[in-house]
Coordinates of C-alpha atoms in Angstrom, one line a residue:
Chain A
M1 CA 89.7 -42.0 -38.5
N2 CA 92.3 -43.4 -40.8
Q3 CA 91.9 -41.2 -43.9
V4 CA 93.0 -43.8 -46.4
L5 CA 90.6 -43.6 -49.4
N6 CA 90.0 -46.6 -51.5
F7 CA 88.5 -47.2 -54.9
V8 CA 86.1 -49.9 -56.1
S9 CA 85.2 -50.3 -59.7
E10 CA 81.7 -50.2 -61.0
K11 CA 82.1 -53.7 -62.2
D12 CA 83.0 -55.0 -58.7
L13 CA 80.5 -52.8 -56.9
K14 CA 77.8 -55.5 -56.3
E15 CA 80.3 -58.1 -55.1
F16 CA 81.8 -55.4 -52.9
L17 CA 78.3 -54.5 -51.5
S18 CA 77.4 -58.2 -50.8
R19 CA 80.6 -58.6 -48.8
V20 CA 80.2 -55.5 -46.7
S21 CA 76.4 -56.1 -46.0
P22 CA 76.0 -58.7 -43.3
G23 CA 72.2 -59.0 -43.5
A24 CA 69.2 -57.6 -45.4
L25 CA 69.8 -54.8 -47.8
Y26 CA 67.7 -51.6 -48.2
G27 CA 68.4 -48.5 -50.2
S28 CA 68.4 -46.6 -53.4
Y29 CA 67.5 -48.4 -56.6
L30 CA 65.5 -48.0 -59.8
R31 CA 62.3 -49.8 -60.7
D32 CA 60.6 -49.0 -64.0
E33 CA 62.6 -45.8 -64.0
A34 CA 61.3 -44.8 -60.6
H35 CA 63.8 -44.1 -57.9
I36 CA 62.9 -46.3 -55.0
F37 CA 64.3 -46.3 -51.4
G38 CA 63.4 -49.6 -49.9
R39 CA 64.1 -53.3 -49.5
I40 CA 66.5 -54.7 -52.2
D41 CA 65.7 -58.4 -52.5
D42 CA 68.1 -59.3 -55.3
L43 CA 71.2 -57.2 -55.5
E44 CA 72.3 -59.0 -58.6
K45 CA 69.3 -58.1 -60.7
V46 CA 68.7 -54.5 -59.4
E47 CA 69.8 -51.3 -61.0
L48 CA 71.2 -49.2 -58.1
G49 CA 70.5 -45.5 -57.8
L50 CA 73.9 -44.2 -56.6
R51 CA 74.7 -41.7 -59.3
I52 CA 71.4 -39.8 -59.4
A53 CA 69.7 -37.2 -57.3
R54 CA 68.1 -38.3 -53.9
S55 CA 65.1 -40.5 -54.0
P56 CA 61.6 -39.1 -53.6
V57 CA 61.1 -41.1 -50.4
P58 CA 63.6 -40.4 -47.6
A59 CA 65.8 -43.0 -45.8
K60 CA 63.8 -42.2 -42.6
T61 CA 61.1 -44.7 -43.8
V62 CA 63.5 -47.6 -43.1
F63 CA 64.1 -46.6 -39.5
A64 CA 60.7 -45.2 -38.7
P65 CA 58.1 -46.9 -40.9
L66 CA 54.8 -45.1 -41.8
R67 CA 52.9 -47.4 -39.4
E68 CA 53.8 -50.1 -37.0
R69 CA 52.3 -52.0 -34.1
V70 CA 54.0 -50.9 -30.8
A71 CA 52.0 -52.8 -28.2
V72 CA 49.6 -55.6 -27.6
Y73 CA 47.6 -55.5 -24.4
P74 CA 46.8 -56.9 -22.0
S75 CA 49.4 -59.5 -22.6
R76 CA 52.4 -60.8 -20.7
D77 CA 53.9 -62.8 -23.6
Y78 CA 53.7 -60.5 -26.6
H79 CA 57.2 -59.9 -27.8
W80 CA 57.3 -56.3 -28.7
E81 CA 61.0 -55.5 -29.0
V82 CA 62.8 -55.1 -32.4
E83 CA 65.7 -57.5 -32.1
I84 CA 68.5 -57.5 -34.7
P85 CA 71.2 -60.2 -34.5
E86 CA 74.7 -58.8 -34.5
E87 CA 75.8 -61.2 -37.2
S88 CA 73.2 -60.2 -39.7
L89 CA 72.9 -56.4 -39.4
P90 CA 70.8 -54.8 -42.1
T91 CA 72.5 -52.4 -44.4
V92 CA 71.0 -49.2 -45.8
L93 CA 72.7 -48.2 -49.0
G94 CA 72.8 -44.9 -50.7
I95 CA 71.8 -42.5 -47.9
R96 CA 72.4 -39.0 -49.1
G97 CA 74.0 -36.3 -47.0
C98 CA 70.6 -34.7 -46.4
D99 CA 69.0 -37.9 -45.2
L100 CA 72.0 -38.7 -43.0
R101 CA 71.7 -35.3 -41.4
A102 CA 68.0 -35.9 -41.0
L103 CA 68.6 -39.1 -39.1
E104 CA 71.0 -37.3 -36.9
F105 CA 68.2 -34.8 -36.2
L106 CA 65.8 -37.6 -35.4
D107 CA 68.4 -39.0 -33.1
L108 CA 68.1 -35.9 -31.0
I109 CA 64.4 -36.6 -30.4
F110 CA 64.3 -40.3 -30.5
L111 CA 67.6 -41.3 -28.9
E112 CA 69.3 -38.5 -27.0
D113 CA 66.6 -38.1 -24.4
E114 CA 65.6 -39.6 -21.0
V115 CA 63.4 -42.2 -22.7
Q116 CA 64.4 -43.5 -26.1
E117 CA 61.9 -44.4 -28.9
P118 CA 62.7 -48.1 -28.7
F119 CA 61.7 -49.1 -32.3
Y120 CA 63.7 -46.4 -34.0
A121 CA 66.6 -46.9 -31.5
A122 CA 66.9 -50.6 -32.3
R123 CA 67.1 -50.1 -36.0
R124 CA 69.2 -47.0 -35.9
K125 CA 71.9 -48.5 -33.7
N126 CA 72.0 -51.8 -35.5
T127 CA 72.2 -50.8 -39.1
V128 CA 75.2 -50.5 -41.4
M129 CA 75.0 -47.0 -43.0
I130 CA 76.4 -46.8 -46.5
T131 CA 76.1 -43.3 -47.7
T132 CA 76.7 -41.6 -51.0
D133 CA 77.6 -38.2 -52.4
C134 CA 75.1 -36.4 -54.7
A135 CA 76.6 -36.4 -58.2
E136 CA 73.3 -35.0 -59.5
I137 CA 70.7 -32.8 -57.9
A138 CA 66.9 -32.4 -58.1
P139 CA 65.3 -29.1 -59.0
S140 CA 64.0 -28.7 -55.5
C141 CA 67.3 -29.4 -53.7
F142 CA 68.7 -26.6 -51.6
C143 CA 71.0 -28.1 -48.9
T144 CA 73.7 -25.5 -49.5
V145 CA 71.2 -22.7 -48.8
L146 CA 71.1 -24.1 -45.2
G147 CA 74.9 -24.2 -45.1
T148 CA 75.4 -28.0 -45.5
P149 CA 77.2 -29.7 -48.4
P150 CA 75.6 -32.3 -50.8
Y151 CA 77.7 -35.1 -49.4
P152 CA 78.0 -36.8 -46.0
E153 CA 80.8 -35.5 -43.7
K154 CA 80.4 -37.8 -40.7
G155 CA 78.1 -40.4 -39.2
F156 CA 78.4 -43.1 -41.9
D157 CA 80.1 -46.5 -41.7
I158 CA 81.1 -46.4 -45.4
N159 CA 80.7 -43.5 -47.9
L160 CA 80.7 -44.0 -51.7
S161 CA 81.6 -41.1 -53.9
P162 CA 80.7 -41.7 -57.5
I163 CA 83.5 -41.0 -60.0
E164 CA 84.5 -42.2 -63.4
A165 CA 84.1 -46.0 -63.7
G166 CA 83.6 -46.6 -59.9
F167 CA 83.5 -45.1 -56.5
V168 CA 85.9 -43.6 -54.0
V169 CA 85.3 -45.6 -50.7
E170 CA 85.7 -43.9 -47.3
A171 CA 85.3 -45.6 -43.9
G172 CA 83.7 -43.4 -41.3
S173 CA 83.6 -45.7 -38.3
E174 CA 85.2 -48.7 -36.8
R175 CA 82.4 -50.8 -38.0
G176 CA 83.0 -49.5 -41.5
E177 CA 86.7 -50.3 -41.3
E178 CA 85.9 -53.9 -40.2
L179 CA 83.4 -54.3 -43.0
L180 CA 85.8 -53.0 -45.6
A181 CA 88.3 -55.6 -44.4
E182 CA 85.9 -58.2 -45.8
A183 CA 86.2 -56.6 -49.3
Q184 CA 90.0 -56.1 -49.4
G185 CA 90.6 -57.9 -52.6
L186 CA 88.0 -55.8 -54.4
M187 CA 89.4 -52.4 -53.6
R188 CA 92.7 -50.7 -54.2
E189 CA 93.9 -47.4 -52.7
A190 CA 92.4 -44.5 -54.5
S191 CA 94.9 -42.6 -56.7
D192 CA 95.5 -38.9 -56.4
E193 CA 93.6 -38.5 -59.7
Q194 CA 90.6 -40.4 -58.4
V195 CA 90.5 -38.3 -55.2
A196 CA 90.8 -35.2 -57.3
Q197 CA 87.9 -36.5 -59.4
R198 CA 85.8 -36.9 -56.3
D199 CA 86.6 -33.4 -55.1
A200 CA 85.8 -32.0 -58.5
M201 CA 82.5 -33.9 -58.6
R202 CA 81.6 -32.5 -55.2
Q203 CA 82.5 -28.9 -56.2
K204 CA 80.5 -29.4 -59.4
T205 CA 77.4 -30.4 -57.4
I206 CA 77.9 -27.4 -55.0
D207 CA 78.2 -25.1 -58.0
A208 CA 75.0 -26.5 -59.5
L209 CA 73.1 -26.0 -56.2
N210 CA 74.4 -22.5 -55.9
E211 CA 73.3 -21.6 -59.4
Q212 CA 69.9 -23.3 -58.9
N213 CA 69.4 -21.4 -55.6
A214 CA 70.8 -18.1 -56.6
P215 CA 67.4 -16.4 -56.0
Y216 CA 67.5 -17.6 -52.4
K217 CA 70.6 -15.8 -51.1
F218 CA 69.3 -14.1 -48.0
D219 CA 70.7 -11.1 -46.3
K220 CA 69.7 -12.3 -42.8
P221 CA 69.9 -15.7 -41.1
I222 CA 66.9 -17.9 -42.0
A223 CA 65.9 -18.3 -38.4
Q224 CA 65.7 -14.6 -38.0
I225 CA 63.6 -14.2 -41.2
V226 CA 61.1 -16.7 -40.0
T227 CA 61.0 -15.4 -36.4
E228 CA 60.5 -11.9 -37.6
G229 CA 57.8 -13.1 -40.0
K230 CA 55.8 -14.9 -37.3
E231 CA 53.2 -12.1 -37.0
S232 CA 53.1 -11.5 -40.7
E233 CA 49.8 -11.4 -42.6
K234 CA 51.5 -13.1 -45.5
W235 CA 50.8 -16.6 -43.9
H236 CA 47.2 -16.2 -45.0
K237 CA 48.3 -15.8 -48.6
L238 CA 51.1 -18.3 -48.5
V239 CA 48.8 -21.1 -47.2
V240 CA 46.2 -20.7 -50.0
P241 CA 47.6 -23.6 -52.2
C242 CA 47.7 -25.9 -49.2
V243 CA 45.0 -28.7 -49.3
E244 CA 46.0 -30.0 -45.8
C245 CA 47.0 -33.4 -47.3
G246 CA 50.0 -33.8 -45.0
A247 CA 52.2 -35.0 -47.9
C248 CA 55.0 -32.5 -47.0
T249 CA 55.3 -33.8 -43.4
H250 CA 55.0 -37.5 -44.4
I251 CA 57.7 -37.1 -47.0
C252 CA 59.9 -34.9 -44.8
P253 CA 63.1 -36.7 -43.6
T254 CA 63.1 -34.8 -40.3
C255 CA 59.4 -34.8 -39.4
Y256 CA 58.8 -37.1 -36.6
C257 CA 55.3 -36.5 -35.2
F258 CA 53.2 -39.5 -34.7
Y259 CA 49.8 -40.5 -33.4
L260 CA 48.8 -43.6 -31.5
Y261 CA 45.6 -45.5 -32.1
D262 CA 44.1 -48.7 -30.6
Q263 CA 42.2 -51.4 -32.3
P264 CA 41.4 -55.2 -31.9
T265 CA 44.5 -57.2 -32.7
E266 CA 45.0 -60.1 -35.0
Y267 CA 47.8 -61.3 -32.7
R268 CA 45.3 -63.0 -30.5
E269 CA 41.6 -62.8 -30.1
G270 CA 40.3 -60.8 -27.2
L271 CA 43.4 -58.6 -27.1
S272 CA 44.0 -55.1 -28.3
E273 CA 46.9 -53.5 -30.1
R274 CA 48.4 -50.0 -30.2
V275 CA 49.6 -48.7 -33.5
K276 CA 51.9 -45.8 -34.2
G277 CA 51.5 -43.8 -37.5
Y278 CA 52.9 -40.6 -39.0
D279 CA 50.9 -37.5 -38.0
S280 CA 51.0 -34.1 -39.6
C281 CA 50.9 -30.7 -37.9
L282 CA 49.0 -29.4 -41.0
Y283 CA 45.9 -31.6 -40.1
A284 CA 43.1 -29.8 -38.3
D285 CA 42.8 -32.8 -36.0
Y286 CA 46.5 -32.9 -35.1
G287 CA 46.2 -30.8 -31.9
K288 CA 42.5 -31.2 -31.3
M289 CA 41.5 -32.1 -27.8
A290 CA 38.4 -33.6 -26.3
G291 CA 35.3 -31.5 -26.4
V292 CA 31.7 -31.9 -27.3
G293 CA 30.6 -31.9 -31.0
G294 CA 32.1 -29.0 -32.9
M295 CA 33.7 -27.6 -29.7
K296 CA 36.9 -29.5 -29.8
P297 CA 39.6 -27.0 -28.9
T298 CA 42.9 -26.8 -30.7
P299 CA 45.8 -24.3 -30.3
R300 CA 45.9 -23.7 -34.1
P301 CA 42.4 -23.6 -35.5
T302 CA 43.5 -21.9 -38.8
L303 CA 45.5 -23.6 -41.6
A304 CA 47.7 -20.4 -41.7
A305 CA 48.6 -20.9 -38.1
R306 CA 49.4 -24.5 -38.8
L307 CA 51.7 -23.7 -41.8
R308 CA 53.4 -21.1 -39.7
H309 CA 53.9 -23.6 -36.9
R310 CA 55.7 -26.0 -39.3
F311 CA 58.1 -23.3 -40.4
L312 CA 58.7 -22.0 -36.9
H313 CA 59.4 -25.5 -35.7
K314 CA 61.9 -26.2 -38.5
Y315 CA 63.7 -23.0 -38.7
C316 CA 63.4 -21.4 -35.2
W317 CA 62.5 -23.8 -32.4
A318 CA 64.7 -26.7 -33.6
P319 CA 67.8 -24.4 -33.8
E320 CA 66.8 -22.8 -30.4
K321 CA 66.7 -26.3 -28.8
Y322 CA 69.2 -28.3 -30.7
D323 CA 71.4 -25.7 -32.5
V324 CA 70.5 -27.3 -35.9
F325 CA 67.7 -26.7 -38.4
G326 CA 64.8 -29.2 -38.5
C327 CA 65.2 -29.1 -42.3
T328 CA 68.0 -30.5 -44.4
G329 CA 67.1 -28.7 -47.7
C330 CA 66.1 -31.9 -49.6
G331 CA 63.1 -30.1 -51.2
R332 CA 60.9 -33.2 -51.1
C333 CA 58.1 -31.2 -49.5
K334 CA 57.8 -29.0 -52.6
D335 CA 57.8 -32.0 -54.9
A336 CA 55.1 -33.8 -52.8
C337 CA 52.9 -30.7 -52.4
S338 CA 49.7 -30.6 -54.4
G339 CA 49.9 -26.8 -54.3
A340 CA 53.7 -26.8 -55.1
I341 CA 54.4 -24.7 -52.0
D342 CA 58.2 -24.2 -52.1
V343 CA 59.8 -23.6 -48.7
R344 CA 62.5 -21.4 -50.3
E345 CA 59.8 -19.2 -51.8
V346 CA 58.0 -19.0 -48.4
I347 CA 61.2 -17.8 -46.8
K348 CA 61.9 -15.4 -49.6
E349 CA 58.4 -14.0 -49.3
L350 CA 58.9 -13.5 -45.6
A351 CA 62.2 -11.9 -46.1
E352 CA 60.8 -9.3 -48.5
Chain B
M1 CA 63.2 -53.1 -21.1
K2 CA 59.8 -51.8 -20.4
N3 CA 57.6 -51.0 -23.4
P4 CA 56.8 -47.3 -23.0
Y5 CA 53.7 -47.6 -25.2
A6 CA 52.1 -50.5 -23.4
P7 CA 49.6 -49.8 -20.6
I8 CA 49.6 -51.9 -17.4
N9 CA 46.3 -53.3 -16.1
A10 CA 44.4 -51.1 -13.6
E11 CA 41.3 -52.4 -11.8
L12 CA 38.5 -49.9 -11.5
L13 CA 37.7 -49.9 -7.7
E14 CA 35.1 -47.3 -7.4
V15 CA 33.1 -44.7 -9.5
V16 CA 31.8 -41.5 -7.8
E17 CA 29.4 -39.3 -9.6
E18 CA 30.6 -35.8 -8.9
T19 CA 28.3 -33.8 -11.2
P20 CA 25.8 -34.7 -14.0
T21 CA 28.8 -34.9 -16.4
I22 CA 31.8 -35.6 -14.2
K23 CA 32.8 -38.8 -12.5
T24 CA 35.8 -39.8 -10.3
F25 CA 37.3 -43.1 -11.0
A26 CA 39.5 -44.9 -8.4
L27 CA 42.0 -47.2 -10.1
K28 CA 44.4 -49.8 -8.6
P29 CA 47.3 -50.3 -11.1
E30 CA 48.8 -53.8 -10.9
E31 CA 52.1 -52.2 -10.2
P32 CA 51.9 -49.1 -8.0
I33 CA 52.3 -45.8 -9.8
E34 CA 54.0 -43.1 -7.8
F35 CA 53.2 -39.6 -9.1
R36 CA 53.8 -36.0 -8.0
A37 CA 50.9 -33.6 -8.0
G38 CA 50.3 -32.3 -11.5
Q39 CA 52.0 -35.2 -13.3
F40 CA 49.6 -37.0 -15.6
V41 CA 48.8 -40.5 -16.6
Q42 CA 47.3 -42.0 -19.8
I43 CA 44.2 -44.1 -19.2
T44 CA 43.4 -46.8 -21.7
V45 CA 39.9 -48.0 -22.4
P46 CA 40.9 -51.4 -23.9
G47 CA 40.5 -51.5 -27.7
L48 CA 39.3 -47.9 -27.9
G49 CA 42.3 -45.8 -27.0
E50 CA 43.8 -43.7 -24.3
A51 CA 43.5 -40.1 -23.0
P52 CA 45.5 -38.0 -20.6
F53 CA 44.4 -37.2 -17.1
T54 CA 46.1 -35.7 -14.1
P55 CA 45.2 -37.6 -11.0
S56 CA 43.0 -35.8 -8.6
S57 CA 43.9 -38.0 -5.5
S58 CA 46.7 -37.3 -3.1
P59 CA 50.1 -38.4 -4.3
L60 CA 50.7 -39.5 -0.7
D61 CA 48.0 -42.2 -1.2
K62 CA 50.1 -45.0 -2.7
E63 CA 47.2 -47.5 -2.8
K64 CA 45.2 -46.0 -5.7
V65 CA 45.1 -43.4 -8.4
E66 CA 41.9 -41.3 -8.8
V67 CA 41.1 -39.4 -11.9
T68 CA 38.1 -37.0 -12.3
V69 CA 36.8 -37.0 -15.8
L70 CA 34.4 -34.8 -17.7
K71 CA 32.3 -36.8 -20.3
T72 CA 33.4 -35.0 -23.4
G73 CA 34.7 -37.3 -26.1
R74 CA 35.2 -40.8 -27.4
V75 CA 37.4 -42.1 -24.6
T76 CA 35.7 -40.2 -21.8
D77 CA 32.2 -41.3 -23.0
A78 CA 33.4 -44.9 -22.8
L79 CA 35.0 -44.4 -19.4
H80 CA 31.7 -43.0 -18.1
E81 CA 30.1 -46.3 -19.0
C82 CA 32.7 -48.3 -17.0
A83 CA 31.7 -50.0 -13.7
P84 CA 33.8 -51.1 -10.7
G85 CA 35.6 -54.4 -11.3
E86 CA 36.4 -53.6 -14.9
V87 CA 40.1 -53.6 -15.9
L88 CA 41.4 -50.6 -17.7
G89 CA 45.0 -49.7 -18.7
I90 CA 47.3 -47.0 -17.4
R91 CA 50.7 -45.5 -18.4
G92 CA 52.7 -43.0 -16.6
P93 CA 53.3 -40.8 -14.7
F94 CA 54.5 -38.2 -17.2
G95 CA 55.6 -34.6 -16.9
K96 CA 57.1 -32.4 -14.2
G97 CA 54.1 -31.7 -12.0
Y98 CA 53.3 -28.6 -10.0
P99 CA 56.3 -26.5 -8.7
L100 CA 56.2 -27.6 -5.1
E101 CA 59.7 -26.2 -4.7
E102 CA 58.1 -22.7 -5.2
T103 CA 55.5 -22.9 -2.5
A104 CA 57.7 -22.8 0.6
G105 CA 57.1 -19.7 2.7
K106 CA 54.9 -18.3 -0.1
E107 CA 51.3 -17.1 -0.3
V108 CA 50.0 -19.6 -2.8
L109 CA 47.1 -18.6 -5.0
I110 CA 45.3 -21.4 -6.7
V111 CA 42.7 -20.5 -9.4
G112 CA 40.6 -23.3 -10.8
G113 CA 37.7 -23.6 -13.2
G114 CA 35.3 -26.5 -13.8
V115 CA 36.9 -29.9 -14.1
G116 CA 40.2 -28.0 -13.7
L117 CA 39.9 -28.4 -10.0
A118 CA 40.7 -32.1 -10.4
P119 CA 44.5 -31.8 -10.9
L120 CA 44.5 -29.0 -8.3
R121 CA 42.9 -31.2 -5.7
A122 CA 46.1 -33.4 -5.8
L123 CA 48.1 -30.2 -5.2
I124 CA 45.8 -29.0 -2.4
L125 CA 45.9 -32.3 -0.6
V126 CA 49.7 -32.5 -0.7
L127 CA 50.0 -28.9 0.4
I128 CA 47.6 -29.4 3.3
A129 CA 49.5 -32.5 4.3
Q130 CA 52.8 -30.8 4.1
P131 CA 52.0 -27.1 4.9
N132 CA 55.3 -25.4 4.1
F133 CA 53.5 -22.4 2.6
K134 CA 52.7 -19.1 4.4
R135 CA 49.2 -19.1 3.1
L136 CA 47.0 -21.0 0.6
S137 CA 44.2 -19.1 -1.0
I138 CA 41.9 -21.2 -3.4
K139 CA 39.5 -19.5 -5.8
Y140 CA 37.3 -21.9 -7.8
G141 CA 34.5 -21.3 -10.3
A142 CA 32.0 -23.4 -12.2
R143 CA 29.0 -22.4 -14.3
T144 CA 26.3 -23.6 -11.9
P145 CA 26.2 -25.0 -8.3
D146 CA 25.6 -28.5 -9.7
E147 CA 28.8 -28.3 -11.6
L148 CA 31.0 -27.5 -8.6
L149 CA 33.4 -30.4 -7.9
Y150 CA 34.2 -32.0 -4.5
R151 CA 31.6 -29.9 -2.7
K152 CA 31.9 -32.0 0.5
S153 CA 35.6 -31.0 0.8
Y154 CA 35.2 -27.2 0.8
A155 CA 34.4 -26.8 4.5
E156 CA 37.3 -29.0 5.5
W157 CA 39.8 -27.2 3.3
D158 CA 38.6 -23.8 4.4
S159 CA 38.9 -24.8 8.1
Q160 CA 42.6 -25.6 7.8
E161 CA 45.0 -23.1 9.3
K162 CA 46.4 -20.6 6.7
V163 CA 43.9 -21.9 4.1
D164 CA 40.9 -20.1 2.6
F165 CA 38.6 -21.5 -0.1
T166 CA 36.1 -19.4 -2.1
P167 CA 33.8 -20.8 -4.8
T168 CA 31.9 -18.9 -7.3
I169 CA 29.3 -19.7 -10.0
D170 CA 28.9 -18.0 -13.3
I171 CA 25.1 -17.9 -13.5
P172 CA 22.9 -17.0 -10.5
A173 CA 20.9 -19.9 -9.1
T174 CA 18.2 -20.3 -6.5
G175 CA 19.5 -21.4 -3.1
W176 CA 23.1 -20.2 -3.9
V177 CA 24.2 -17.6 -1.4
G178 CA 27.9 -17.5 -2.4
H179 CA 29.7 -15.4 -4.9
V180 CA 28.4 -15.0 -8.5
G181 CA 30.6 -14.2 -11.4
L182 CA 33.5 -15.6 -13.4
V183 CA 36.4 -16.8 -11.4
T184 CA 38.5 -13.8 -12.4
T185 CA 36.1 -11.6 -10.4
L186 CA 37.3 -13.4 -7.3
L187 CA 40.7 -11.9 -8.1
D188 CA 39.3 -8.3 -7.9
D189 CA 39.9 -7.8 -4.2
L190 CA 42.8 -10.0 -3.6
D191 CA 44.4 -9.5 -0.1
I192 CA 47.6 -11.3 -1.0
D193 CA 51.2 -10.1 -0.7
I194 CA 51.8 -10.4 -4.4
K195 CA 55.5 -9.9 -4.2
N196 CA 55.7 -13.1 -2.0
S197 CA 53.1 -15.1 -4.0
V198 CA 53.0 -17.8 -6.6
A199 CA 49.8 -18.4 -8.6
I200 CA 48.9 -21.7 -10.0
S201 CA 45.9 -22.1 -12.4
C202 CA 44.1 -24.9 -14.1
G203 CA 40.9 -24.8 -16.2
P204 CA 39.7 -24.3 -19.7
E205 CA 42.1 -22.4 -22.0
I206 CA 39.9 -19.3 -22.2
M207 CA 39.9 -19.1 -18.4
L208 CA 43.7 -19.6 -18.2
K209 CA 44.0 -16.7 -20.6
F210 CA 41.9 -14.3 -18.6
V211 CA 43.3 -15.4 -15.3
T212 CA 46.8 -14.8 -16.6
L213 CA 45.9 -11.3 -18.0
R214 CA 44.2 -10.4 -14.6
L215 CA 47.2 -11.6 -12.6
L216 CA 49.6 -9.6 -14.7
E217 CA 47.4 -6.5 -14.2
L218 CA 47.5 -7.1 -10.5
G219 CA 51.2 -7.0 -10.5
Y220 CA 52.2 -10.7 -10.8
E221 CA 55.4 -11.2 -12.8
P222 CA 55.2 -13.9 -15.5
T223 CA 57.7 -15.9 -13.5
Q224 CA 55.2 -16.1 -10.6
I225 CA 52.4 -17.7 -12.7
Y226 CA 52.1 -21.4 -13.4
L227 CA 49.5 -22.8 -15.8
S228 CA 48.3 -26.3 -16.5
M229 CA 48.3 -25.9 -20.2
N230 CA 45.7 -27.6 -22.4
R231 CA 47.4 -29.6 -25.1
K232 CA 46.9 -33.0 -26.8
M233 CA 49.3 -35.1 -24.8
S234 CA 49.8 -38.6 -26.4
C235 CA 53.1 -40.5 -26.2
G236 CA 54.1 -38.8 -22.9
L237 CA 57.8 -39.2 -23.9
G238 CA 58.4 -35.9 -25.7
K239 CA 58.4 -37.5 -29.1
C240 CA 55.0 -37.5 -30.8
G241 CA 55.0 -33.7 -31.1
K242 CA 51.5 -32.7 -30.5
C243 CA 51.8 -31.0 -27.1
N244 CA 54.4 -28.4 -28.0
I245 CA 54.5 -24.8 -27.2
G246 CA 57.6 -23.4 -29.0
P247 CA 60.5 -25.7 -28.2
Y248 CA 58.7 -27.1 -25.1
Y249 CA 56.8 -30.4 -24.9
L250 CA 54.2 -30.1 -22.2
C251 CA 54.2 -33.9 -21.6
K252 CA 57.9 -33.6 -20.5
D253 CA 58.3 -29.9 -19.6
G254 CA 54.7 -29.4 -18.2
P255 CA 51.8 -29.8 -18.3
D256 CA 52.1 -27.2 -15.6
I257 CA 54.6 -24.7 -16.9
C258 CA 55.7 -21.2 -15.9
Y259 CA 54.1 -18.6 -18.0
D260 CA 57.4 -16.8 -18.4
K261 CA 58.8 -19.7 -20.4
I262 CA 56.0 -19.7 -23.0
K263 CA 54.6 -16.2 -23.1
D264 CA 56.5 -15.1 -26.2
Y265 CA 55.6 -18.1 -28.4
P266 CA 52.5 -18.0 -30.7
D267 CA 49.3 -19.9 -30.2
V268 CA 49.8 -20.2 -26.4
F269 CA 46.1 -19.6 -25.7
G270 CA 44.8 -20.8 -29.1

């Protein structure tokens, strides 16, 4: 890619965003002080969330919603495909490095396979990805512990790095270059001073993450710690605060498990529909198979086995299969957990 | 593009009562479904949901797909109420199927339990039709004589050249003159050239566990054992996550999988 970096001022940002966003806009904004990641109806009126720590809800939700209808049957005319016109591609704004890497992980399961997940695929391929660096961090953030930086390195169309009075703008794809051409008059080439500010901001965030996560410097690779801990009795203790609510998996940007259920449809009387919704490997029912009464077999009858399964999947089997963790270190699972189970603490406990 | 989640219509042609709790359903999908023995399909009871079944009919029969179903849950209870003429849904086939490439010139040992003989029947039928094996020895167990599946086929299978079939029941019953004991007891005096054998088993998880342990004791290597693993297959596309063992998804990499691949992962036998 052409490495020319540009600068857009804070004052021109919204005009800039409206020029580079061909269609509907989704992303990071503030509503009543809460950091939302979702549809932005009125860019003019909204306070954007590009200078703060990642949102509580991951960008995943735009590409794979909590619940959606995937089929109506038996029907020959039900139009099931997600169709996104080329000229009005939606834009997702303010995707952090962790969430972008999470989408790249989901791509491995949903896209890079014999059969694609068609709903995710349509959205993922036809979306303008505007990412942003983290100038601030949340107390649960730990991306650097997993060896990844708090800013996107690749896979974006446009990246915005917050600096004094504006943003350093970087194109990361041909689509990004083309879109930036629409906003030429609003940008100027970033000065050496502005690029230096960006680099300093990035280093400052890395330093803050390193300081925050100083207790989680491990002597061994994380995959090895979790693998070696798989037969540990500690899982029974570690799982005590878990109330099996599934919040950790629902909020996780890389969790992709779903269940399918059927019901009568409102689409047309007499037909049925199939709905896809997030599932959670912590639920007792997750792996439960057919059986009479209380005899429904499951491979993981204990909650301890299910918690272990989540960790083994994220830190051992994902790297084994894809050479990448199934975790981006965003820390949302800890924030969402009623029992405040902190994955860093779990790994630390296993390492001891 | 075809919607991978949408079932196609399948007319129910015939229902055969196999045992008090097991029925075989013959379905005619509106587009033919070609499957390999061991691959599975998802059958939809409209409006209620779907459940995975491995066809029990011969993959060589392109006209229909038969599934043999134990009445044991929400979808199977509803299926058991269905009558010929009704229209159900079907998706598939999914998975790899049985390792037919491993049977040539081998002494094939098939071990089945209960309704687990259903998927194995598709395998037995295709092996008998294309007998590339050196020998086919089938061991099958159910709790009572009433619960033995496909009783009318035993004599025919047993009479084939190079094929032997031995049933057993767990609990002694009046009128039963055959073997009594768990299916693992049929493995006690196995006259098989184990070095040149491949074992394929399907049944309840607890049976798979003890069959595997017995086969290992007898000298089978983990690479010679294939198991139809019991997991909750749903999407069939390797995406919904529920059917994993370690990094494998049984809906894609199984459901019949070599024991050597999965033996070191936790929770294999629950």
